[in-house]
N, CA and C of each residue as an Amber inpcrd file, in Angstrom:
protein
   594
 -16.8020000 -12.5030000 -14.9510000 -16.6310000 -11.6430000 -13.7770000
 -17.4340000 -10.3590000 -13.9920000 -18.2560000 -10.0060000 -13.0050000
 -19.0830000  -8.8020000 -13.1210000 -18.2340000  -7.5470000 -12.9550000
 -18.7920000  -6.3990000 -13.3340000 -18.0800000  -5.1290000 -13.1680000
 -17.7810000  -4.8600000 -11.6920000 -18.7500000  -5.1550000 -10.8180000
 -18.5400000  -4.9670000  -9.3820000 -17.3900000  -5.8290000  -8.8730000
 -17.3300000  -7.0770000  -9.3510000 -16.2450000  -7.9720000  -8.9410000
 -14.8940000  -7.4430000  -9.4040000 -14.8410000  -6.9430000 -10.6330000
 -13.5970000  -6.3860000 -11.1610000 -13.1560000  -5.1750000 -10.3510000
 -14.1130000  -4.3100000 -10.0150000 -13.7810000  -3.1290000  -9.2190000
 -13.2730000  -3.5230000  -7.8390000 -13.9330000  -4.5280000  -7.2420000
 -13.5260000  -4.9790000  -5.9000000 -12.1270000  -5.5970000  -5.9510000
 -11.8280000  -6.3770000  -6.9830000 -10.5080000  -6.9820000  -7.1270000
  -9.4430000  -5.9040000  -7.3130000  -9.7270000  -4.8950000  -8.1340000
  -8.7720000  -3.7950000  -8.3420000  -8.5340000  -3.0500000  -7.0420000
  -9.6120000  -2.8250000  -6.2670000  -9.4780000  -2.1290000  -4.9870000
  -8.6150000  -2.9500000  -4.0290000  -8.8400000  -4.2610000  -3.9890000
  -8.0710000  -5.1250000  -3.0840000  -6.5950000  -5.1400000  -3.4670000
  -6.3050000  -5.1950000  -4.7690000  -4.9010000  -5.1490000  -5.2040000
  -4.2560000  -3.8270000  -4.8100000  -5.0140000  -2.7310000  -4.9090000
  -4.5040000  -1.4310000  -4.4970000  -4.2240000  -1.3850000  -3.0130000
  -5.0910000  -2.0080000  -2.2020000  -4.8830000  -2.0510000  -0.7520000
  -3.5870000  -2.7750000  -0.4140000  -3.3130000  -3.8820000  -1.1130000
  -2.1370000  -4.6900000  -0.8000000  -0.8430000  -3.9150000  -0.9770000
  -0.8190000  -2.9470000  -1.8820000   0.3940000  -2.1540000  -2.0690000
   0.5030000  -1.0480000  -1.0300000  -0.5550000  -0.8330000  -0.2320000
  -0.5540000   0.2170000   0.7680000  -0.6710000  -0.3110000   2.1940000
  -0.6290000  -1.6340000   2.3450000  -0.8280000  -2.2720000   3.6420000
   0.3120000  -3.2500000   3.8960000   0.8540000  -3.2190000   5.1250000
   1.9220000  -4.1510000   5.4890000   1.3750000  -5.5760000   5.4680000
   2.0350000  -6.4350000   4.7140000   1.6130000  -7.8300000   4.5780000
   2.3760000  -8.7190000   5.5700000   1.8070000  -9.8670000   5.9430000
   2.4640000 -10.7330000   6.9320000   3.8690000 -11.1490000   6.4850000
   4.7960000 -11.1220000   7.4330000   6.1780000 -11.5370000   7.1840000
   6.6700000 -12.3090000   8.4040000   7.9970000 -12.5480000   8.4680000
   8.5500000 -13.3210000   9.5780000   8.2220000 -12.7030000  10.9310000
   8.2590000 -11.3750000  11.0020000   7.9660000 -10.7200000  12.2760000
   6.5080000 -10.9420000  12.6910000   5.5990000 -10.9410000  11.7190000
   4.1820000 -11.1830000  12.0030000   3.9850000 -12.5730000  12.5990000
   4.6170000 -13.5670000  11.9800000   4.4860000 -14.9470000  12.4620000
   5.0700000 -15.0980000  13.8600000   6.1800000 -14.4260000  14.1150000
   6.8260000 -14.4970000  15.4340000   5.9160000 -13.9160000  16.5120000
   5.3240000 -12.7660000  16.2340000   4.4320000 -12.1240000  17.2040000
   3.1880000 -12.9820000  17.4370000   2.5810000 -13.4750000  16.3680000
   1.3770000 -14.2960000  16.5000000   1.6510000 -15.5480000  17.3290000
   2.7620000 -16.2050000  17.0680000   3.1100000 -17.4340000  17.7990000
   3.2760000 -17.1570000  19.2920000   3.9820000 -16.0870000  19.6300000
   4.2400000 -15.7610000  21.0330000   2.9500000 -15.3930000  21.7680000
   2.1150000 -14.5710000  21.1270000   0.8940000 -14.1120000  21.7910000
  -0.1190000 -15.2450000  21.9140000  -0.1950000 -16.1050000  20.9170000
  -1.1250000 -17.2410000  21.0030000  -0.8110000 -18.1270000  22.2120000
   0.4490000 -18.2550000  22.5570000   0.8310000 -19.0650000  23.7230000
   0.4450000 -18.3890000  25.0350000   0.3440000 -17.0600000  25.0200000
   0.1330000 -16.3010000  26.2610000  -1.3300000 -15.9530000  26.5360000
  -2.1390000 -15.9000000  25.4880000  -3.5140000 -15.4060000  25.6140000
  -4.4780000 -16.5270000  25.9810000  -5.4550000 -16.1790000  26.8350000
  -6.5080000 -17.1340000  27.2110000  -7.7940000 -16.7890000  26.4540000
  -8.6800000 -17.7520000  26.3780000  -9.9440000 -17.5600000  25.6580000
 -10.7650000 -16.4160000  26.2480000 -10.6650000 -16.1990000  27.5440000
 -11.4610000 -15.1630000  28.2050000 -10.8790000 -13.7510000  28.0560000
  -9.6900000 -13.6260000  27.4630000  -9.0190000 -12.3340000  27.3610000
  -9.6460000 -11.4160000  26.3140000  -9.5920000 -10.1160000  26.6080000
  -9.9410000  -9.0800000  25.6340000  -8.6180000  -8.6220000  25.0160000
  -8.4440000  -8.9030000  23.7370000  -7.1620000  -8.6940000  23.0610000
  -7.3200000  -7.6010000  22.0080000  -6.3060000  -6.7390000  21.9130000
  -6.3320000  -5.6970000  20.8850000  -4.9630000  -5.5880000  20.2210000
  -4.9850000  -5.5560000  18.8810000  -3.7530000  -5.3290000  18.1250000
  -3.7440000  -3.9100000  17.5850000  -2.7040000  -3.1700000  17.9310000
  -2.4960000  -1.8220000  17.3980000  -1.6480000  -1.9430000  16.1360000
  -1.9670000  -1.1550000  15.1210000  -1.2070000  -1.2150000  13.8740000
  -1.3640000  -2.5590000  13.2040000  -2.5940000  -2.9870000  12.9890000
  -2.8730000  -4.3590000  12.5440000  -2.4180000  -4.6710000  11.1270000
  -2.2190000  -3.6480000  10.2890000  -1.8150000  -3.9250000   8.9050000
  -2.8810000  -4.7420000   8.2080000  -2.5190000  -5.8950000   7.6850000
  -3.4630000  -6.7420000   6.9520000  -4.4690000  -7.4450000   7.8570000
  -4.2570000  -7.3950000   9.1730000  -5.1350000  -8.1050000  10.1020000
  -4.7760000  -9.5570000  10.3040000  -3.6860000 -10.0040000   9.6760000
  -3.3150000 -11.4250000   9.7290000  -3.0160000 -11.8790000  11.1560000
  -2.2560000 -11.1040000  11.9120000  -1.8950000 -11.5140000  13.2770000
  -3.1450000 -11.5970000  14.1480000  -3.9810000 -10.5690000  14.1000000
  -5.2080000 -10.5700000  14.8990000  -6.0910000 -11.7570000  14.5460000
  -6.2140000 -12.0700000  13.2650000  -7.0350000 -13.2020000  12.8250000
  -6.4640000 -14.5260000  13.3250000  -5.1310000 -14.6560000  13.3090000
  -4.4970000 -15.8830000  13.8020000  -4.7850000 -16.0760000  15.2870000
  -4.6650000 -15.0010000  16.0540000  -4.8840000 -15.0900000  17.5050000
  -6.3360000 -15.4540000  17.7990000  -7.2710000 -14.8180000  17.0990000
  -8.6890000 -15.1280000  17.2980000  -8.9780000 -16.5930000  16.9740000
  -8.4230000 -17.0710000  15.8540000  -8.6890000 -18.4450000  15.4260000
  -8.0780000 -19.4790000  16.3690000  -6.8710000 -19.2160000  16.8580000
  -6.1570000 -20.2100000  17.6600000  -6.5060000 -20.1820000  19.1390000
  -6.9660000 -19.0390000  19.6590000  -7.2280000 -18.9510000  21.0960000
  -8.7110000 -18.8420000  21.4400000  -9.5270000 -18.4050000  20.4970000
 -10.9350000 -18.1800000  20.7770000 -11.1900000 -16.9160000  21.5700000
 -10.1430000 -16.1160000  21.7930000 -10.2830000 -14.8630000  22.5430000
 -11.0360000 -13.8280000  21.7100000 -11.5760000 -12.8330000  22.3870000
 -12.2110000 -11.6930000  21.7210000 -11.1050000 -10.7570000  21.2460000
 -10.9360000 -10.6150000  19.9360000  -9.8330000  -9.8450000  19.3690000
 -10.3720000  -8.7040000  18.5120000  -9.8720000  -7.5080000  18.7830000
 -10.1650000  -6.3450000  17.9480000  -8.8360000  -5.7830000  17.4580000
  -8.9070000  -4.8560000  16.5280000  -7.6720000  -4.2970000  15.9720000
  -7.9000000  -2.8580000  15.5400000  -6.8070000  -2.1390000  15.4120000
  -6.8790000  -0.7610000  14.9240000  -5.6600000  -0.4570000  14.0700000
  -5.8040000   0.5460000  13.2380000  -4.6920000   1.0260000  12.4130000
  -5.0360000   2.4370000  11.9850000  -4.0270000   3.2640000  11.8030000
  -4.2570000   4.6230000  11.3150000  -4.5180000   4.6220000   9.8100000
  -4.1120000   3.5650000   9.1450000  -4.2340000   3.4340000   7.6970000
  -5.6300000   2.8920000   7.3460000  -6.4600000   3.6500000   6.6170000
  -7.8040000   3.1740000   6.2860000  -7.7890000   1.9160000   5.4160000
  -6.7620000   1.7670000   4.5670000  -6.6550000   0.5690000   3.7260000
  -6.4060000  -0.6670000   4.5920000  -5.6180000  -0.4930000   5.6710000
  -5.3610000  -1.6000000   6.5890000  -6.6390000  -2.0080000   7.3110000
  -7.4150000  -1.0410000   7.7310000  -8.6790000  -1.3520000   8.4200000
  -9.5950000  -2.1730000   7.5190000  -9.6560000  -1.8180000   6.2430000
 -10.4840000  -2.5780000   5.3000000  -9.9150000  -3.9820000   5.0940000
  -8.5920000  -4.0850000   4.9910000  -7.9710000  -5.4000000   4.8030000
  -8.2350000  -6.3020000   6.0030000  -8.1300000  -5.7410000   7.2130000
  -8.4030000  -6.5200000   8.4240000  -9.8610000  -6.9520000   8.4710000
 -10.7660000  -6.0360000   8.1310000 -12.1940000  -6.3750000   8.1060000
 -12.4770000  -7.4900000   7.1070000 -11.7610000  -7.4740000   5.9670000
 -11.9210000  -8.5420000   4.9730000 -11.5040000  -9.9020000   5.5290000
 -10.6430000  -9.9000000   6.5480000 -10.2370000 -11.1510000   7.2030000
 -11.1830000 -11.5190000   8.3520000 -12.1960000 -10.7080000   8.5640000
 -13.1430000 -10.9900000   9.6350000 -12.7550000 -10.4040000  10.9790000
 -11.7800000  -9.5000000  10.9810000 -11.3170000  -8.8750000  12.2220000
 -12.0730000  -7.5660000  12.4380000 -12.6550000  -7.4030000  13.6200000
 -13.3150000  -6.1380000  13.9510000 -12.2340000  -5.0780000  14.1080000
 -12.2490000  -4.0670000  13.2420000 -11.1720000  -3.0780000  13.2630000
 -11.7370000  -1.6650000  13.1890000 -10.9860000  -0.7430000  13.7770000
 -11.3500000   0.6590000  13.7110000 -10.1230000   1.4710000  13.3190000
 -10.3690000   2.6190000  12.7130000  -9.2680000   3.5140000  12.3660000
  -8.9440000   4.3500000  13.5970000  -7.7340000   4.2110000  14.1020000
  -7.3390000   4.9270000  15.3130000  -5.8330000   5.0870000  15.3440000
  -5.4030000   6.1350000  16.0090000  -3.9850000   6.4150000  16.1930000
  -3.5820000   6.0010000  17.6050000  -2.8440000   4.9040000  17.7230000
  -2.3480000   4.3670000  18.9940000  -3.4890000   4.1390000  19.9890000
  -3.4790000   4.8090000  21.1420000  -4.4530000   4.5140000  22.2000000
  -5.6210000   5.4930000  22.2630000  -5.6270000   6.4870000  21.3680000
  -6.5740000   7.5860000  21.4330000  -7.9840000   7.2780000  21.9000000
  -8.7280000   6.4010000  21.2040000 -10.1480000   6.2650000  21.5290000
 -10.4770000   5.2590000  22.6350000  -9.4850000   4.5960000  23.1890000
  -9.7750000   3.4810000  24.0870000  -9.8950000   3.9160000  25.5400000
 -10.8560000   3.3220000  26.2290000 -11.0830000   3.6540000  27.6340000
 -10.0170000   2.9980000  28.5030000  -9.8790000   3.4840000  29.7180000
  -8.9150000   2.9200000  30.6690000  -9.2560000   1.4540000  30.9540000
  -8.2270000   0.6540000  31.1550000  -8.3660000  -0.7620000  31.5520000
  -9.1800000  -1.5920000  30.5620000  -9.1320000  -1.2380000  29.2870000
 -10.0010000  -1.8680000  28.2830000  -9.5770000  -3.2810000  27.8820000
  -8.2630000  -3.6040000  27.9790000  -7.7750000  -4.8480000  27.3820000
  -6.9130000  -5.6670000  28.3430000  -6.9930000  -6.9920000  28.1720000
  -6.1340000  -7.9070000  28.9230000  -4.8050000  -8.1370000  28.2030000
  -4.8000000  -7.9250000  26.9040000  -3.5700000  -8.0620000  26.1120000
  -3.6100000  -7.0570000  24.9680000  -2.5050000  -6.3330000  24.8060000
  -2.3710000  -5.3760000  23.7000000  -1.0620000  -5.7030000  22.9920000
  -1.1320000  -5.8860000  21.6930000   0.0790000  -6.2300000  20.9490000
   0.3500000  -5.2180000  19.8510000   1.6180000  -5.1180000  19.5000000
   2.0400000  -4.1220000  18.5110000   3.2980000  -4.5900000  17.8150000
   3.2340000  -4.6410000  16.4960000   4.4050000  -4.8740000  15.6540000
   4.6730000  -3.5440000  14.9550000   5.4220000  -2.6620000  15.6090000
   5.5810000  -1.3030000  15.0800000   6.5880000  -1.2620000  13.9300000
   6.6260000  -0.1540000  13.2090000   7.7780000   0.0570000  12.3280000
   9.0010000   0.2400000  13.2210000   9.9510000  -0.6890000  13.1700000
  11.0610000  -0.6970000  14.1290000  12.4290000  -0.4910000  13.4870000
  12.4810000  -0.3550000  12.1820000  13.7850000  -0.2010000  11.5350000
  14.2080000   1.2610000  11.5280000  15.4250000   1.5630000  11.9950000
  15.9280000   2.9390000  11.8990000  15.9510000   3.3830000  10.4360000
  15.4550000   4.5930000  10.1930000  15.3290000   5.0890000   8.8260000
  15.8670000   6.5130000   8.7480000  16.7880000   6.7250000   7.8300000
  17.3230000   8.0600000   7.5800000  16.2040000   8.9450000   7.0370000
  15.9810000  10.1100000   7.6370000  14.9000000  10.9880000   7.1490000
  15.0050000  11.2990000   5.6550000  16.2250000  11.3340000   5.1080000
  16.4000000  11.6160000   3.6810000  15.9250000  10.4680000   2.7980000
  15.7180000   9.2810000   3.4010000  15.2980000   8.1180000   2.6180000
  13.8110000   7.8270000   2.7750000  13.0960000   8.6860000   3.4880000
  11.6650000   8.4490000   3.6920000  10.8550000   9.0270000   2.5360000
   9.6910000   8.4390000   2.3170000   8.7430000   8.9530000   1.3500000
   7.3970000   9.0090000   2.0420000   6.4780000   9.7730000   1.4950000
   5.2340000  10.0420000   2.2130000   4.0830000   9.2290000   1.6380000
   3.9540000   7.9800000   2.1090000   2.7890000   7.1780000   1.7530000
   2.5110000   6.1930000   2.8850000   1.4640000   5.3740000   2.7360000
   1.0520000   4.4810000   3.8210000   2.1030000   3.4250000   4.1270000
   2.8010000   2.9240000   3.1090000   3.8290000   1.9080000   3.3810000
   4.9890000   2.4980000   4.1670000   5.2990000   3.7750000   3.9370000
   6.3440000   4.4240000   4.7270000   5.9510000   4.4610000   6.1960000
   4.6930000   4.7690000   6.4670000   4.2200000   4.7810000   7.8550000
   4.3410000   3.3950000   8.4860000   4.1770000   2.3530000   7.6710000
   4.2350000   0.9790000   8.1870000   5.6610000   0.4870000   8.3910000
   6.6340000   1.1210000   7.7390000   8.0020000   0.5930000   7.7550000
   9.0180000   1.4620000   8.4910000   8.8440000   2.7560000   8.5050000
   9.8670000   3.6380000   9.0520000   9.7360000   3.8020000  10.5550000
  10.8090000   3.4240000  11.2530000  10.8520000   3.6110000  12.7010000
  11.4860000   4.9250000  13.1110000  11.7450000   5.8110000  12.1590000
  12.4340000   7.0610000  12.4680000  13.9190000   6.8250000  12.6380000
  14.6840000   7.8480000  12.9460000  16.1430000   7.7390000  12.9930000
  16.6740000   6.6510000  13.9330000  15.9700000   6.3940000  15.0540000
  16.4640000   5.3930000  16.0080000  15.6220000   4.1150000  16.0400000
  14.5960000   4.0350000  15.1940000  13.7320000   2.8540000  15.1720000
  12.6720000   2.8520000  16.2610000  12.5800000   3.9370000  17.0170000
  11.6500000   3.9560000  18.1510000  10.5570000   5.0270000  18.0330000
  10.3150000   5.5080000  16.8180000   9.3370000   6.5810000  16.5920000
   7.9710000   6.2430000  17.1780000   7.5110000   5.0030000  17.0270000
   6.2150000   4.5960000  17.5700000   6.3460000   3.6830000  18.7870000
   7.5270000   3.1680000  19.0260000   7.7510000   2.3460000  20.2180000
   7.5650000   3.1870000  21.4800000   8.1080000   4.4100000  21.4680000
   8.0280000   5.2770000  22.6530000   6.5820000   5.6070000  23.0230000
   5.7330000   6.0670000  22.0830000   4.3510000   6.3370000  22.4820000
   3.5920000   5.0860000  22.9200000   3.9380000   3.9310000  22.3550000
   3.3030000   2.6880000  22.8010000   3.6380000   2.4150000  24.2630000
   4.9170000   2.5100000  24.6030000   5.3420000   2.2510000  25.9870000
   4.7930000   3.2980000  26.9490000   4.6500000   4.5170000  26.4750000
   4.1490000   5.6040000  27.3160000   2.6640000   5.4370000  27.6480000
   1.8830000   4.9640000  26.7000000   0.4330000   4.8860000  26.8910000
  -0.1210000   3.5330000  27.2690000   0.6970000   2.4910000  27.2160000
   0.2050000   1.1190000  27.3930000  -0.5080000   0.8890000  28.7200000
   0.0780000   1.3200000  29.8280000  -0.4920000   1.0260000  31.1510000
  -1.9360000   1.4790000  31.2860000  -2.2670000   2.5920000  30.6590000
  -3.6140000   3.1450000  30.8080000  -4.6880000   2.1970000  30.2900000
  -4.4160000   1.5080000  29.1850000  -5.4590000   0.6850000  28.5630000
  -5.4460000  -0.7650000  29.0240000  -4.4350000  -1.1620000  29.8120000
  -4.3630000  -2.5450000  30.2810000  -5.2360000  -2.7580000  31.5080000
  -5.8530000  -3.9300000  31.5760000  -6.5660000  -4.3250000  32.7870000
  -5.5400000  -4.5320000  33.9020000  -6.0040000  -4.7190000  35.1220000
  -5.1050000  -4.8300000  36.2760000  -4.0570000  -5.9230000  36.1010000
  -4.4360000  -7.0250000  35.4820000  -3.4820000  -8.1290000  35.2870000
  -3.0550000  -8.2640000  33.8250000  -3.3050000  -7.2180000  33.0300000
  -3.0340000  -7.2960000  31.6000000  -1.5640000  -7.1860000  31.2340000
  -1.2630000  -7.5450000  29.9900000   0.1100000  -7.4990000  29.4720000
   0.1340000  -6.9140000  28.0670000   1.2400000  -6.2690000  27.7570000
   1.4820000  -5.8000000  26.4130000   2.5050000  -6.6990000  25.7440000
   2.4520000  -6.7740000  24.4170000   3.3960000  -7.5840000  23.6470000
   3.9180000  -6.7190000  22.5070000   5.2220000  -6.5180000  22.5060000
   5.8580000  -5.6020000  21.5680000   6.9600000  -6.3170000  20.8130000
   6.9210000  -6.2290000  19.4850000   7.9910000  -6.8060000  18.6790000
   9.0010000  -5.7150000  18.3420000  10.2690000  -5.9970000  18.6180000
  11.3360000  -5.0630000  18.2450000  12.4940000  -5.8250000  17.6130000
  13.3980000  -5.0850000  17.0350000  14.6160000  -5.6340000  16.4450000
  15.8140000  -5.2410000  17.3050000  16.8880000  -5.9950000  17.1910000
  18.1320000  -5.5970000  17.8440000  18.5820000  -4.2290000  17.3210000
  18.1680000  -3.8730000  16.1030000  18.5090000  -2.5770000  15.5260000
  17.7450000  -1.4340000  16.1980000  16.6750000  -1.7720000  16.9070000
  15.8620000  -0.7710000  17.6000000  16.5220000  -0.3230000  18.9010000
  17.4140000  -1.1590000  19.4280000  18.0840000  -0.8540000  20.6860000
  17.3610000  -1.4630000  21.8710000  17.6470000  -2.7340000  22.1460000
  16.9520000  -3.4660000  23.2100000  17.0670000  -2.7390000  24.5510000
  18.2800000  -2.3510000  24.9190000  18.4770000  -1.7090000  26.2260000
  17.7500000  -0.3690000  26.3160000  17.7000000   0.3800000  25.2220000
  16.9810000   1.6550000  25.2190000  15.4860000   1.4170000  25.4120000
  14.9500000   0.4070000  24.7510000  13.5290000   0.0750000  24.9020000
  13.2350000  -0.3540000  26.3350000  14.1140000  -1.1700000  26.8900000
  13.9580000  -1.6250000  28.2770000  13.9550000  -0.4310000  29.2390000
  14.8270000   0.5190000  29.0030000  14.9140000   1.7040000  29.8510000
  13.6540000   2.5710000  29.7440000  13.1480000   2.7620000  28.5330000
  11.9220000   3.5510000  28.3350000  10.7410000   2.8590000  29.0100000
  10.6860000   1.5380000  28.8960000   9.6150000   0.7790000  29.5560000
   9.6700000   0.9900000  31.0690000  10.8760000   0.8900000  31.6360000
  11.0360000   1.0640000  33.0830000  10.6020000   2.4620000  33.5230000
  10.9280000   3.4730000  32.7250000  10.5210000   4.8480000  33.0390000
   9.0030000   4.9960000  33.0830000   8.3170000   4.0850000  32.3950000
   6.8570000   4.1200000  32.3470000   6.2130000   3.0400000  33.2110000
   6.9910000   2.5220000  34.1900000   6.4400000   1.5840000  35.1570000
   6.1900000   0.1880000  34.6370000   6.9350000  -0.2330000  33.5980000
   6.7210000  -1.5380000  32.9800000   7.9510000  -2.4330000  33.1350000
   7.7130000  -3.6880000  33.4430000   8.7820000  -4.6780000  33.4190000
   8.8340000  -5.2930000  32.0260000   9.9990000  -5.7300000  31.6230000
  10.2060000  -6.2860000  30.2850000  10.7340000  -7.7040000  30.4030000
  10.1040000  -8.6130000  29.6700000  10.5820000  -9.9930000  29.5870000
  10.5760000 -10.4000000  28.1200000  11.7100000 -10.8600000  27.6100000
  11.7570000 -11.3660000  26.2380000  11.1970000 -12.7820000  26.2500000
  10.0770000 -12.9940000  25.5480000   9.4330000 -14.3110000  25.5890000
   9.6520000 -15.1160000  24.3170000  10.1790000 -14.4800000  23.2870000
  10.4630000 -15.2100000  22.0490000  11.4470000 -14.3870000  21.2410000
  12.3760000 -15.0440000  20.5940000  13.3170000 -14.3240000  19.7320000
  13.7400000 -15.1980000  18.5750000  14.1610000 -14.5410000  17.5080000
  14.6230000 -15.2550000  16.3220000  15.7210000 -14.4360000  15.6640000
  16.8150000 -15.1020000  15.3330000  17.9530000 -14.4130000  14.7230000
  17.9270000 -14.5320000  13.2100000  18.3060000 -13.4620000  12.5610000
  18.4390000 -13.3840000  11.1170000  19.8490000 -12.8700000  10.8250000
  20.2940000 -12.8860000   9.5730000  21.6740000 -12.4740000   9.2880000
  22.0660000 -11.0970000   9.8210000  21.1660000 -10.1170000   9.7860000
  21.5440000  -8.7620000  10.1650000  20.8550000  -8.2410000  11.4240000
  20.0060000  -9.0570000  12.0450000  19.2860000  -8.6010000  13.2270000
  18.6980000  -9.7810000  13.9860000  18.3040000  -9.5170000  15.2040000
  17.5180000 -10.4700000  15.9850000  16.2040000  -9.7900000  16.3180000
  15.1100000 -10.5220000  16.1390000  13.7910000 -10.0140000  16.4970000
  13.3990000 -10.5610000  17.8640000  12.7950000  -9.7080000  18.6810000
  12.3610000 -10.0790000  20.0270000  10.8750000  -9.7770000  20.1840000
  10.1590000 -10.6620000  20.8610000   8.8170000 -10.3330000  21.3370000
   8.9420000 -10.0950000  22.8220000   8.6150000  -8.8820000  23.2420000
   8.7250000  -8.4890000  24.6420000   7.3530000  -8.5370000  25.3030000
   7.3000000  -9.1270000  26.5080000   6.0890000  -9.0770000  27.3100000
   6.2530000  -7.9460000  28.3050000   5.2830000  -7.0610000  28.3700000
   5.3470000  -5.8710000  29.2100000   4.2360000  -5.9310000  30.2510000
   4.6160000  -5.8360000  31.5180000   3.6180000  -5.8160000  32.5920000
   3.9410000  -4.6730000  33.5380000   2.9070000  -4.2180000  34.2570000
   3.1240000  -3.1590000  35.2420000   3.9410000  -3.6750000  36.4060000
   4.7680000  -2.7900000  36.9930000   5.4600000  -3.1550000  38.2170000
   4.4390000  -3.5390000  39.2730000   4.7400000  -4.5790000  40.0580000
   3.8390000  -5.0080000  41.1340000   3.8880000  -4.0180000  42.2810000
């Protein structure tokens, strides 16, 4: 193994400890979105983490898929999977009506502020005191970047507060439909389809 190869392997191992890796929630979101997306769609994943979900959607649907994450290590990990990714915070750099589908697996677990630590994995896991720290800005900004017939796909937990999320979506002109769910011992995960009111 060359010195460059060793350095690259060490860098990749370091990224894995700072990037959210695929789990049950990732598979649930990928499965639901793959069923909904068409080959002609412009798809974007916010908070891509390792890029696994975006790569699955691109491979299974043939759609044009891009991704973003605020974490630079995540952007590199996604690029290593062949996903076109940019470093961005939520919707900041995107033009109006840019996407036919936007998906997000946010940090959704309620987290006591006293139990938080300041690193990239904390950003990937902590949903704030109510689990909606990043859910609210997603619901607030989603309509702007969706095409006229576009949809958003949001993964949440029963611990996030389904009815509260539904209410916030409605306040922002979005209808909510649960299109996939899976129960676990301490929570149920939902994939929500979000569309503008007609």
